[in-house]
Coordinates of C-alpha atoms in Angstrom, one line a residue:
X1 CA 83.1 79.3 73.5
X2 CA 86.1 78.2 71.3
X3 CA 88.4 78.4 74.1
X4 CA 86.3 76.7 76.6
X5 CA 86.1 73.5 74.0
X6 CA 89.8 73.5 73.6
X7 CA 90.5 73.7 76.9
X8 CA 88.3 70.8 77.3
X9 CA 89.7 69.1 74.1
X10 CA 93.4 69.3 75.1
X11 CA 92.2 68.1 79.1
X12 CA 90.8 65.1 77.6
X13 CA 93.7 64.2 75.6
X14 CA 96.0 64.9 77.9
X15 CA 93.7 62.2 80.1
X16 CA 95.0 59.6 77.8
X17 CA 98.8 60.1 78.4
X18 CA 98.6 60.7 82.3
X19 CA 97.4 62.0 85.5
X20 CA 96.2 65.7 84.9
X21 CA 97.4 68.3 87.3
X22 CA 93.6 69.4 88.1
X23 CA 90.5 67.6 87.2
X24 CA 89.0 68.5 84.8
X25 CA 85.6 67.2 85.3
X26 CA 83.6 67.7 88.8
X27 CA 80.3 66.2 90.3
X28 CA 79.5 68.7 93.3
X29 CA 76.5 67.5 95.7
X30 CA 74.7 70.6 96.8
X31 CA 72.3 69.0 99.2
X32 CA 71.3 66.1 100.2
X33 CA 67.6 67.2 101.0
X34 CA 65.4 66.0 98.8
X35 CA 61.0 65.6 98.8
X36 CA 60.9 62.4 96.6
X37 CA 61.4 58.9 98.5
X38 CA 62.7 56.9 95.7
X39 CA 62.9 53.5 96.1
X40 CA 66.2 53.3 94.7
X41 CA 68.1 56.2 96.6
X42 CA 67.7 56.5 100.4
X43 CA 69.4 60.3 100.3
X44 CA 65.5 61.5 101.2
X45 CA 66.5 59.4 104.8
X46 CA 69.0 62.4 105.3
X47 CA 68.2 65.4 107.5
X48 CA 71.5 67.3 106.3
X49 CA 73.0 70.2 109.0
X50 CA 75.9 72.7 108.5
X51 CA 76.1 72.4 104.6
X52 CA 78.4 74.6 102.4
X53 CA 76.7 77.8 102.0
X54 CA 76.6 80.2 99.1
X55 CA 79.9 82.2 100.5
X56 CA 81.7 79.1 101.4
X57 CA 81.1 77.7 97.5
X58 CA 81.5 81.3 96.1
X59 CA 84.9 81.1 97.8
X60 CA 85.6 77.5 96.3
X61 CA 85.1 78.5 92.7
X62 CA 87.6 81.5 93.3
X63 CA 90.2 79.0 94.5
X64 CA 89.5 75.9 92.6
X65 CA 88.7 77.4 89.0
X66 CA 90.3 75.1 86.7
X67 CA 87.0 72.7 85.6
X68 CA 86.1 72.1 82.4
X69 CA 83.1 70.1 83.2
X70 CA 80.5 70.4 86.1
X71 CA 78.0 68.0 87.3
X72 CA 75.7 69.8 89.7
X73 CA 73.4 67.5 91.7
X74 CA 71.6 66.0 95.1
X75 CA 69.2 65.6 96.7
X76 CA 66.6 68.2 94.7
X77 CA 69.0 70.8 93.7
X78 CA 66.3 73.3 93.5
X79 CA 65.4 72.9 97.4
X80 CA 68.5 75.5 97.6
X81 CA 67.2 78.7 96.9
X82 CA 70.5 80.1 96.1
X83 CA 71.1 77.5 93.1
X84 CA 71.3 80.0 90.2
X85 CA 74.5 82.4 92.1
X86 CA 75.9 79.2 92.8
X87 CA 76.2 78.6 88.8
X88 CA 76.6 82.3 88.7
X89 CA 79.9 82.1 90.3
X90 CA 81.2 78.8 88.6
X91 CA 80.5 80.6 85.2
X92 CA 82.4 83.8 86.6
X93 CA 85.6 82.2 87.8
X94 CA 85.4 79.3 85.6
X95 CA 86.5 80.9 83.1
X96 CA 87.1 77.6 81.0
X97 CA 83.9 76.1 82.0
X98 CA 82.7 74.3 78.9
X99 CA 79.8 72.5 80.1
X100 CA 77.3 72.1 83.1
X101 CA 74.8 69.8 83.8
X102 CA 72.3 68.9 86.2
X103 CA 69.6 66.6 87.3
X104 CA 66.1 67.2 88.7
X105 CA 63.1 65.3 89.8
X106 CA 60.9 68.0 88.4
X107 CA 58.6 68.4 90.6
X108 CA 59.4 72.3 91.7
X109 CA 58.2 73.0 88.1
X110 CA 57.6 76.6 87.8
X111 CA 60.9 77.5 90.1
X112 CA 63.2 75.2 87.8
X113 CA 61.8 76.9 84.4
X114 CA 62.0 80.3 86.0
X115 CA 65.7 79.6 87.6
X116 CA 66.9 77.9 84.1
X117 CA 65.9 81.0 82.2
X118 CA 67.7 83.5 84.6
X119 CA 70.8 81.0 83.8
X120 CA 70.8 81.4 80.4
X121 CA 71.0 85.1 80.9
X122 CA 75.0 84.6 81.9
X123 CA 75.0 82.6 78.3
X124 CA 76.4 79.1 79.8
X125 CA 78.1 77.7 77.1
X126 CA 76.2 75.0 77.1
X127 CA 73.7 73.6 79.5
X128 CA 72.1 69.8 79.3
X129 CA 69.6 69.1 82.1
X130 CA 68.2 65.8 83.5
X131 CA 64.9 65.5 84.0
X132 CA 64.4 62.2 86.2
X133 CA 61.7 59.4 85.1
X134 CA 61.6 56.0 86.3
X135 CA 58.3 54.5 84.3
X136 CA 54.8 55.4 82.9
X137 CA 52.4 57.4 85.6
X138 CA 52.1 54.3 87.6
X139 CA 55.8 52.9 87.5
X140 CA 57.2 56.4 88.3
X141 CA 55.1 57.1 90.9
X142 CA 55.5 54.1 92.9
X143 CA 59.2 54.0 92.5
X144 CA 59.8 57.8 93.3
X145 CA 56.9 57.4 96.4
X146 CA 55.4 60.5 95.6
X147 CA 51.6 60.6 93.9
X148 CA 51.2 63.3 91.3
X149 CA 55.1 63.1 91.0
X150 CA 55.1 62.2 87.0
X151 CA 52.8 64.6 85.8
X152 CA 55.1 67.4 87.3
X153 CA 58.0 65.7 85.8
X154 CA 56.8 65.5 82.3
X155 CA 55.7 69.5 82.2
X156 CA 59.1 70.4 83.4
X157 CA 60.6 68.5 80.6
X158 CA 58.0 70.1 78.6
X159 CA 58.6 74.1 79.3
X160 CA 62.3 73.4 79.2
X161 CA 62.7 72.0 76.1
X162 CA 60.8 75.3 75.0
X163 CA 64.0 77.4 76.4
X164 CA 66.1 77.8 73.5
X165 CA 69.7 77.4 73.9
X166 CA 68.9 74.3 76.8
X167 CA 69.7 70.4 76.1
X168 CA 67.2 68.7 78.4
X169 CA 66.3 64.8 78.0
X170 CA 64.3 62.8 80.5
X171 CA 66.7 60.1 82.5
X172 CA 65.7 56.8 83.6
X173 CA 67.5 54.6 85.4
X174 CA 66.9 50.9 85.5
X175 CA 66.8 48.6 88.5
X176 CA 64.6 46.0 89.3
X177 CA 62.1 47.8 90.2
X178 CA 61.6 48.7 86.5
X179 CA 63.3 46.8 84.6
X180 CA 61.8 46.0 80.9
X181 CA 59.3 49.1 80.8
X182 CA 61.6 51.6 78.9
X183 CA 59.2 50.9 75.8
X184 CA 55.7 51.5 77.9
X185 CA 57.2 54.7 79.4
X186 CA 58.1 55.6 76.0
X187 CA 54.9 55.3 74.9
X188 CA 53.0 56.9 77.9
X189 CA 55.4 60.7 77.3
X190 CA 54.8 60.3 73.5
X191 CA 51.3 60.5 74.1
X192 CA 51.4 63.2 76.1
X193 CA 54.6 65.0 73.8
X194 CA 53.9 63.9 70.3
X195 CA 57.5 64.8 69.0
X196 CA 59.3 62.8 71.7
X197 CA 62.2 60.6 70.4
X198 CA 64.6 58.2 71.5
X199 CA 66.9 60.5 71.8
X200 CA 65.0 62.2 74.4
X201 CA 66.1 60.1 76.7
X202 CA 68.9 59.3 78.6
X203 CA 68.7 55.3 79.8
X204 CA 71.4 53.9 82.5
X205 CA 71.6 51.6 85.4
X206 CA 71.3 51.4 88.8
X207 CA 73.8 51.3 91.5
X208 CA 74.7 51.4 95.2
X209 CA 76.8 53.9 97.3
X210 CA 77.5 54.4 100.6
X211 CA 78.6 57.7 100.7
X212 CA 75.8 59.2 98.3
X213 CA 72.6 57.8 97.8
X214 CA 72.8 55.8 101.3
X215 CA 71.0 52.7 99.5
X216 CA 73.7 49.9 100.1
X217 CA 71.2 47.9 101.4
X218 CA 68.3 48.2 98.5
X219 CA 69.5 45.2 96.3
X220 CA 68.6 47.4 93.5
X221 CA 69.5 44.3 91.1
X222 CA 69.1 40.7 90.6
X223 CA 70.1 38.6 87.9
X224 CA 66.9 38.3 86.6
X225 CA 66.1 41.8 86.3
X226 CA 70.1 41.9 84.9
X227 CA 69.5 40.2 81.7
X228 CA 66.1 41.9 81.3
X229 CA 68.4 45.6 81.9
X230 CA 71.2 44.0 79.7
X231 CA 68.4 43.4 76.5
X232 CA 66.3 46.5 77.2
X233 CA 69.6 48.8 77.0
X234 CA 70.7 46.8 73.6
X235 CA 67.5 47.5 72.0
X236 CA 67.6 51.4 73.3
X237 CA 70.7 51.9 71.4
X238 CA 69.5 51.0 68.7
X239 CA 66.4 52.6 68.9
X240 CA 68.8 55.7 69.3
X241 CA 70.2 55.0 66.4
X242 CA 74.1 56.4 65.4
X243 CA 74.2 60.3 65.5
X244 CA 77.3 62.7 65.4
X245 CA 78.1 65.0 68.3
X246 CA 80.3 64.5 71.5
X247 CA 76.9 63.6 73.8
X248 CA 75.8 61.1 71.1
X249 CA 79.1 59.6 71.4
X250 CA 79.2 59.2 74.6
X251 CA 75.9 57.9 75.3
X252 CA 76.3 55.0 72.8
X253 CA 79.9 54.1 74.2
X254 CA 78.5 53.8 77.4
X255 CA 75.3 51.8 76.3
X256 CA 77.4 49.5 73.9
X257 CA 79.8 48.3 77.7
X258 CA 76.7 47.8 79.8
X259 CA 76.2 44.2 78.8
X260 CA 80.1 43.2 79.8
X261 CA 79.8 45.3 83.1
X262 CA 76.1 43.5 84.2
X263 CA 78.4 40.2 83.0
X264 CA 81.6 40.2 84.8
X265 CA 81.1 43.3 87.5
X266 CA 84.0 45.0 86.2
X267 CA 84.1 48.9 84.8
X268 CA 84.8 47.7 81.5
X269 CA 87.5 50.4 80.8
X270 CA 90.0 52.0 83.0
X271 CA 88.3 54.8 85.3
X272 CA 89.4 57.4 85.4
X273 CA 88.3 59.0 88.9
X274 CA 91.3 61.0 90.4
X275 CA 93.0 61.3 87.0
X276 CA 90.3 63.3 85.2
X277 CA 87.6 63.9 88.3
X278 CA 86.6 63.9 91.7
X279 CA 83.1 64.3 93.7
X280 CA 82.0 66.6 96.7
X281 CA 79.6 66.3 98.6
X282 CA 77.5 69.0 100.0
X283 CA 79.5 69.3 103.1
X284 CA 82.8 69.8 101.1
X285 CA 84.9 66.2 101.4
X286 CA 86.4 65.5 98.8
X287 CA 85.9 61.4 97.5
X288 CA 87.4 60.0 94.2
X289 CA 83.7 59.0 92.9
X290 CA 80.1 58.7 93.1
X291 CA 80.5 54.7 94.0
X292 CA 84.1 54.9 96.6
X293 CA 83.4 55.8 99.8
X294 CA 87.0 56.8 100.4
X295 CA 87.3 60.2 102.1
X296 CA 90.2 62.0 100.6
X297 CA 90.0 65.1 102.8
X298 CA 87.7 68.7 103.5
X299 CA 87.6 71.6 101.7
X300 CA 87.4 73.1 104.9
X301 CA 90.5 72.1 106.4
X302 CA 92.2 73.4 102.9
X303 CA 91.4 76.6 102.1
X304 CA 88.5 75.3 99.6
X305 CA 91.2 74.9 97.4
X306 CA 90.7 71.4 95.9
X307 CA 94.4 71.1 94.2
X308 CA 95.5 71.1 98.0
X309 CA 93.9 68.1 98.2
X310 CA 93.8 66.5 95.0
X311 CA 97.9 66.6 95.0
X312 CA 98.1 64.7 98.2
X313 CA 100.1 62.0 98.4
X314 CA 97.4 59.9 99.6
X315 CA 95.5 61.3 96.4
X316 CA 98.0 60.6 94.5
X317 CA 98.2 56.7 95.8
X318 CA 94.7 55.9 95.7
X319 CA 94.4 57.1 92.2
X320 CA 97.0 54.4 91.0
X321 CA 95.0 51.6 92.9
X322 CA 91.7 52.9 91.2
X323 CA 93.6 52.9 88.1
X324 CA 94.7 48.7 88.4
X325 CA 90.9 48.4 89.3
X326 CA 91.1 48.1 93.3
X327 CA 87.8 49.8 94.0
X328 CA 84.0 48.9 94.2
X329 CA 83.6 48.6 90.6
X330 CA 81.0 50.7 88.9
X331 CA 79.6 51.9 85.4
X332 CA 78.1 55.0 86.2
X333 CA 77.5 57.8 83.7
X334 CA 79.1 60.1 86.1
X335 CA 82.1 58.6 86.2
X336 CA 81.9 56.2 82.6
X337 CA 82.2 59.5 80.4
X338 CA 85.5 60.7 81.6
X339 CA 87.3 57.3 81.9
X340 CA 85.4 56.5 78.0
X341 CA 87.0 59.6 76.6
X342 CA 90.5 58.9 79.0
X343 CA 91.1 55.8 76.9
X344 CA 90.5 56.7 73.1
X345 CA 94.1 56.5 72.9

């Protein structure tokens, strides 16, 4: 584990000075299948053919091995059946892998709980899971489109906060479809989980992409549910309260630069997509981020060996535009952590 964090520790710091040679940080789409139809994310629209299978990302971890950091996500990451080798072979030729992370939208209770414990069997050095929430029974229920959807939700989060050894909080993300109910849907898991604190949660906003969640046309904000977002999220932080730790950290820098984002539209600090990270969707192109639409090029058509690509020229060039703030403009966790800790120095 100590030479995982250093790894990690001297990525990050070397993030500060310049463009790193690999990133260190990856979010990797699995699917894009999903069975929720949230009203936020139209990925449930797609009917995904001809997505990387287990060999194809078994062979992609043995030639593109140097990540520190892995986001796995979808679409419903548990639809794959083959979701615990895939981790299996990040963790065995990753061998500086310091930290993984996924979401989930619960629902597949009993497989999630079952497939988590047979991860923590290859002793992950450390594992944080999302557990997505959008509002109290009602709220989350018509948001996600899926009756029955929040009580599922809230017993996953349950049985895996009873794994020992697994970080799992319960994410919502604000749009204007729920805008000002953090508190009630506070209130409506504490009554069901007693022990529940701030903490437990991990609050952030919504946002539009192309490329990934295929919602460019939701409007998922106005102004007026803005400046509701921009108070709710200043009284969650403190609600928080200041704690020590890395995650803490990062949660409460990110929380602290929502208010200037909502303001001016502008990732408040440099990002760092394609000098720390990338994204890869579930058919293997390569983009710089969650939010840019910009296809960089396929792990197909190189070997699965993302340095190929990531040392492009054309990488290489759009990175620098990125980097003097050409590009849609976001403040997404996904990509807010890495550009937070890129510019400590």
């Amino acid at each position: 584990m100590v030479r995982e964090r250093l790894s990690l520790a001297k990525n990050i710091l070397s993030s500060n000075f310049g463009r790193l040679p690999f990133p260190y940080k990856l979010t990797f789409v699995l699917t894009y299948w999903c069975n929720y139809k949230c009203k936020t994310c139209n990925i449930w629209q797609k009917r995904p053919e001809d997505e990387l299978t287990t060999e194809e990302i078994t062979t992609f971890f043995q030639n593109s091995n140097r990540f520190n950091w892995i986001d796995f996500t979808g679409g419903e990451i548990w639809i794959r059946n083959d979701f615990v080798s895939i981790v299996e072979s990040s963790l065995k030729y990753c061998k500086n892998l310091a930290l993984i992370h996924f979401p989930t939208n619960g629902y597949f209770t009993q497989k999630t709980v079952d497939g988590v414990k047979e991860i923590m069997k290859m002793n992950p050095p450390k594992l944080i899971i999302t557990v997505s929430l959008d509002g109290d029974e009602e709220t989350n229920d018509e948001v996600r489109g899926k009756k029955g959807g929040w009580k599922k939700q809230i017993e996953t989060f349950r049985l895996l906060q009873e794994i020992k050894g697994v970080e799992v909080v319960l994410g919502m993300t604000l749009s204007k479809h729920n805008a000002g109910k953090y508190q009630q849907t506070f209130e409506a898991v504490k009554r069901v989980l007693p022990d529940l604190n701030p903490r437990d949660f991990h609050v952030n906003i919504a946002h539009e992409s192309s490329h990934f969640y295929n919602n460019g046309a939701n409007e998922l904000r106005d102004v007026s549910s803005e400046k509701i977002i921009a108070a709710e999220l200043k009284q969650y932080q403190k609600l928080r309260g200041i704690t020590r730790g890395p995650v803490s950290f990062l949660e409460n820098q990110y929380l602290g630069k929502v208010e200037k984002y909502l303001e001016t539209g502008k990732t408040p600090v440099r990002c760092h997509s394609l000098n720390a990270s990338c994204f890869i969707d579930s058919w293997g192109t390569v983009y710089p981020c969650v939010t840019y639409d910009k296809k960089l090029g396929s792990l197909r058509d190189h070997n699965f060996d993302l340095g190929k690509i990531w040392n492009l020229p054309e990488t290489k060039k759009l990175q620098q535009e990125i980097w003097q703030g050409q590009c849609p403009q976001c403040w997404q966790p996904c990509e807010a952590y890495q550009s937070i800790l890129g510019n400590l120095v």
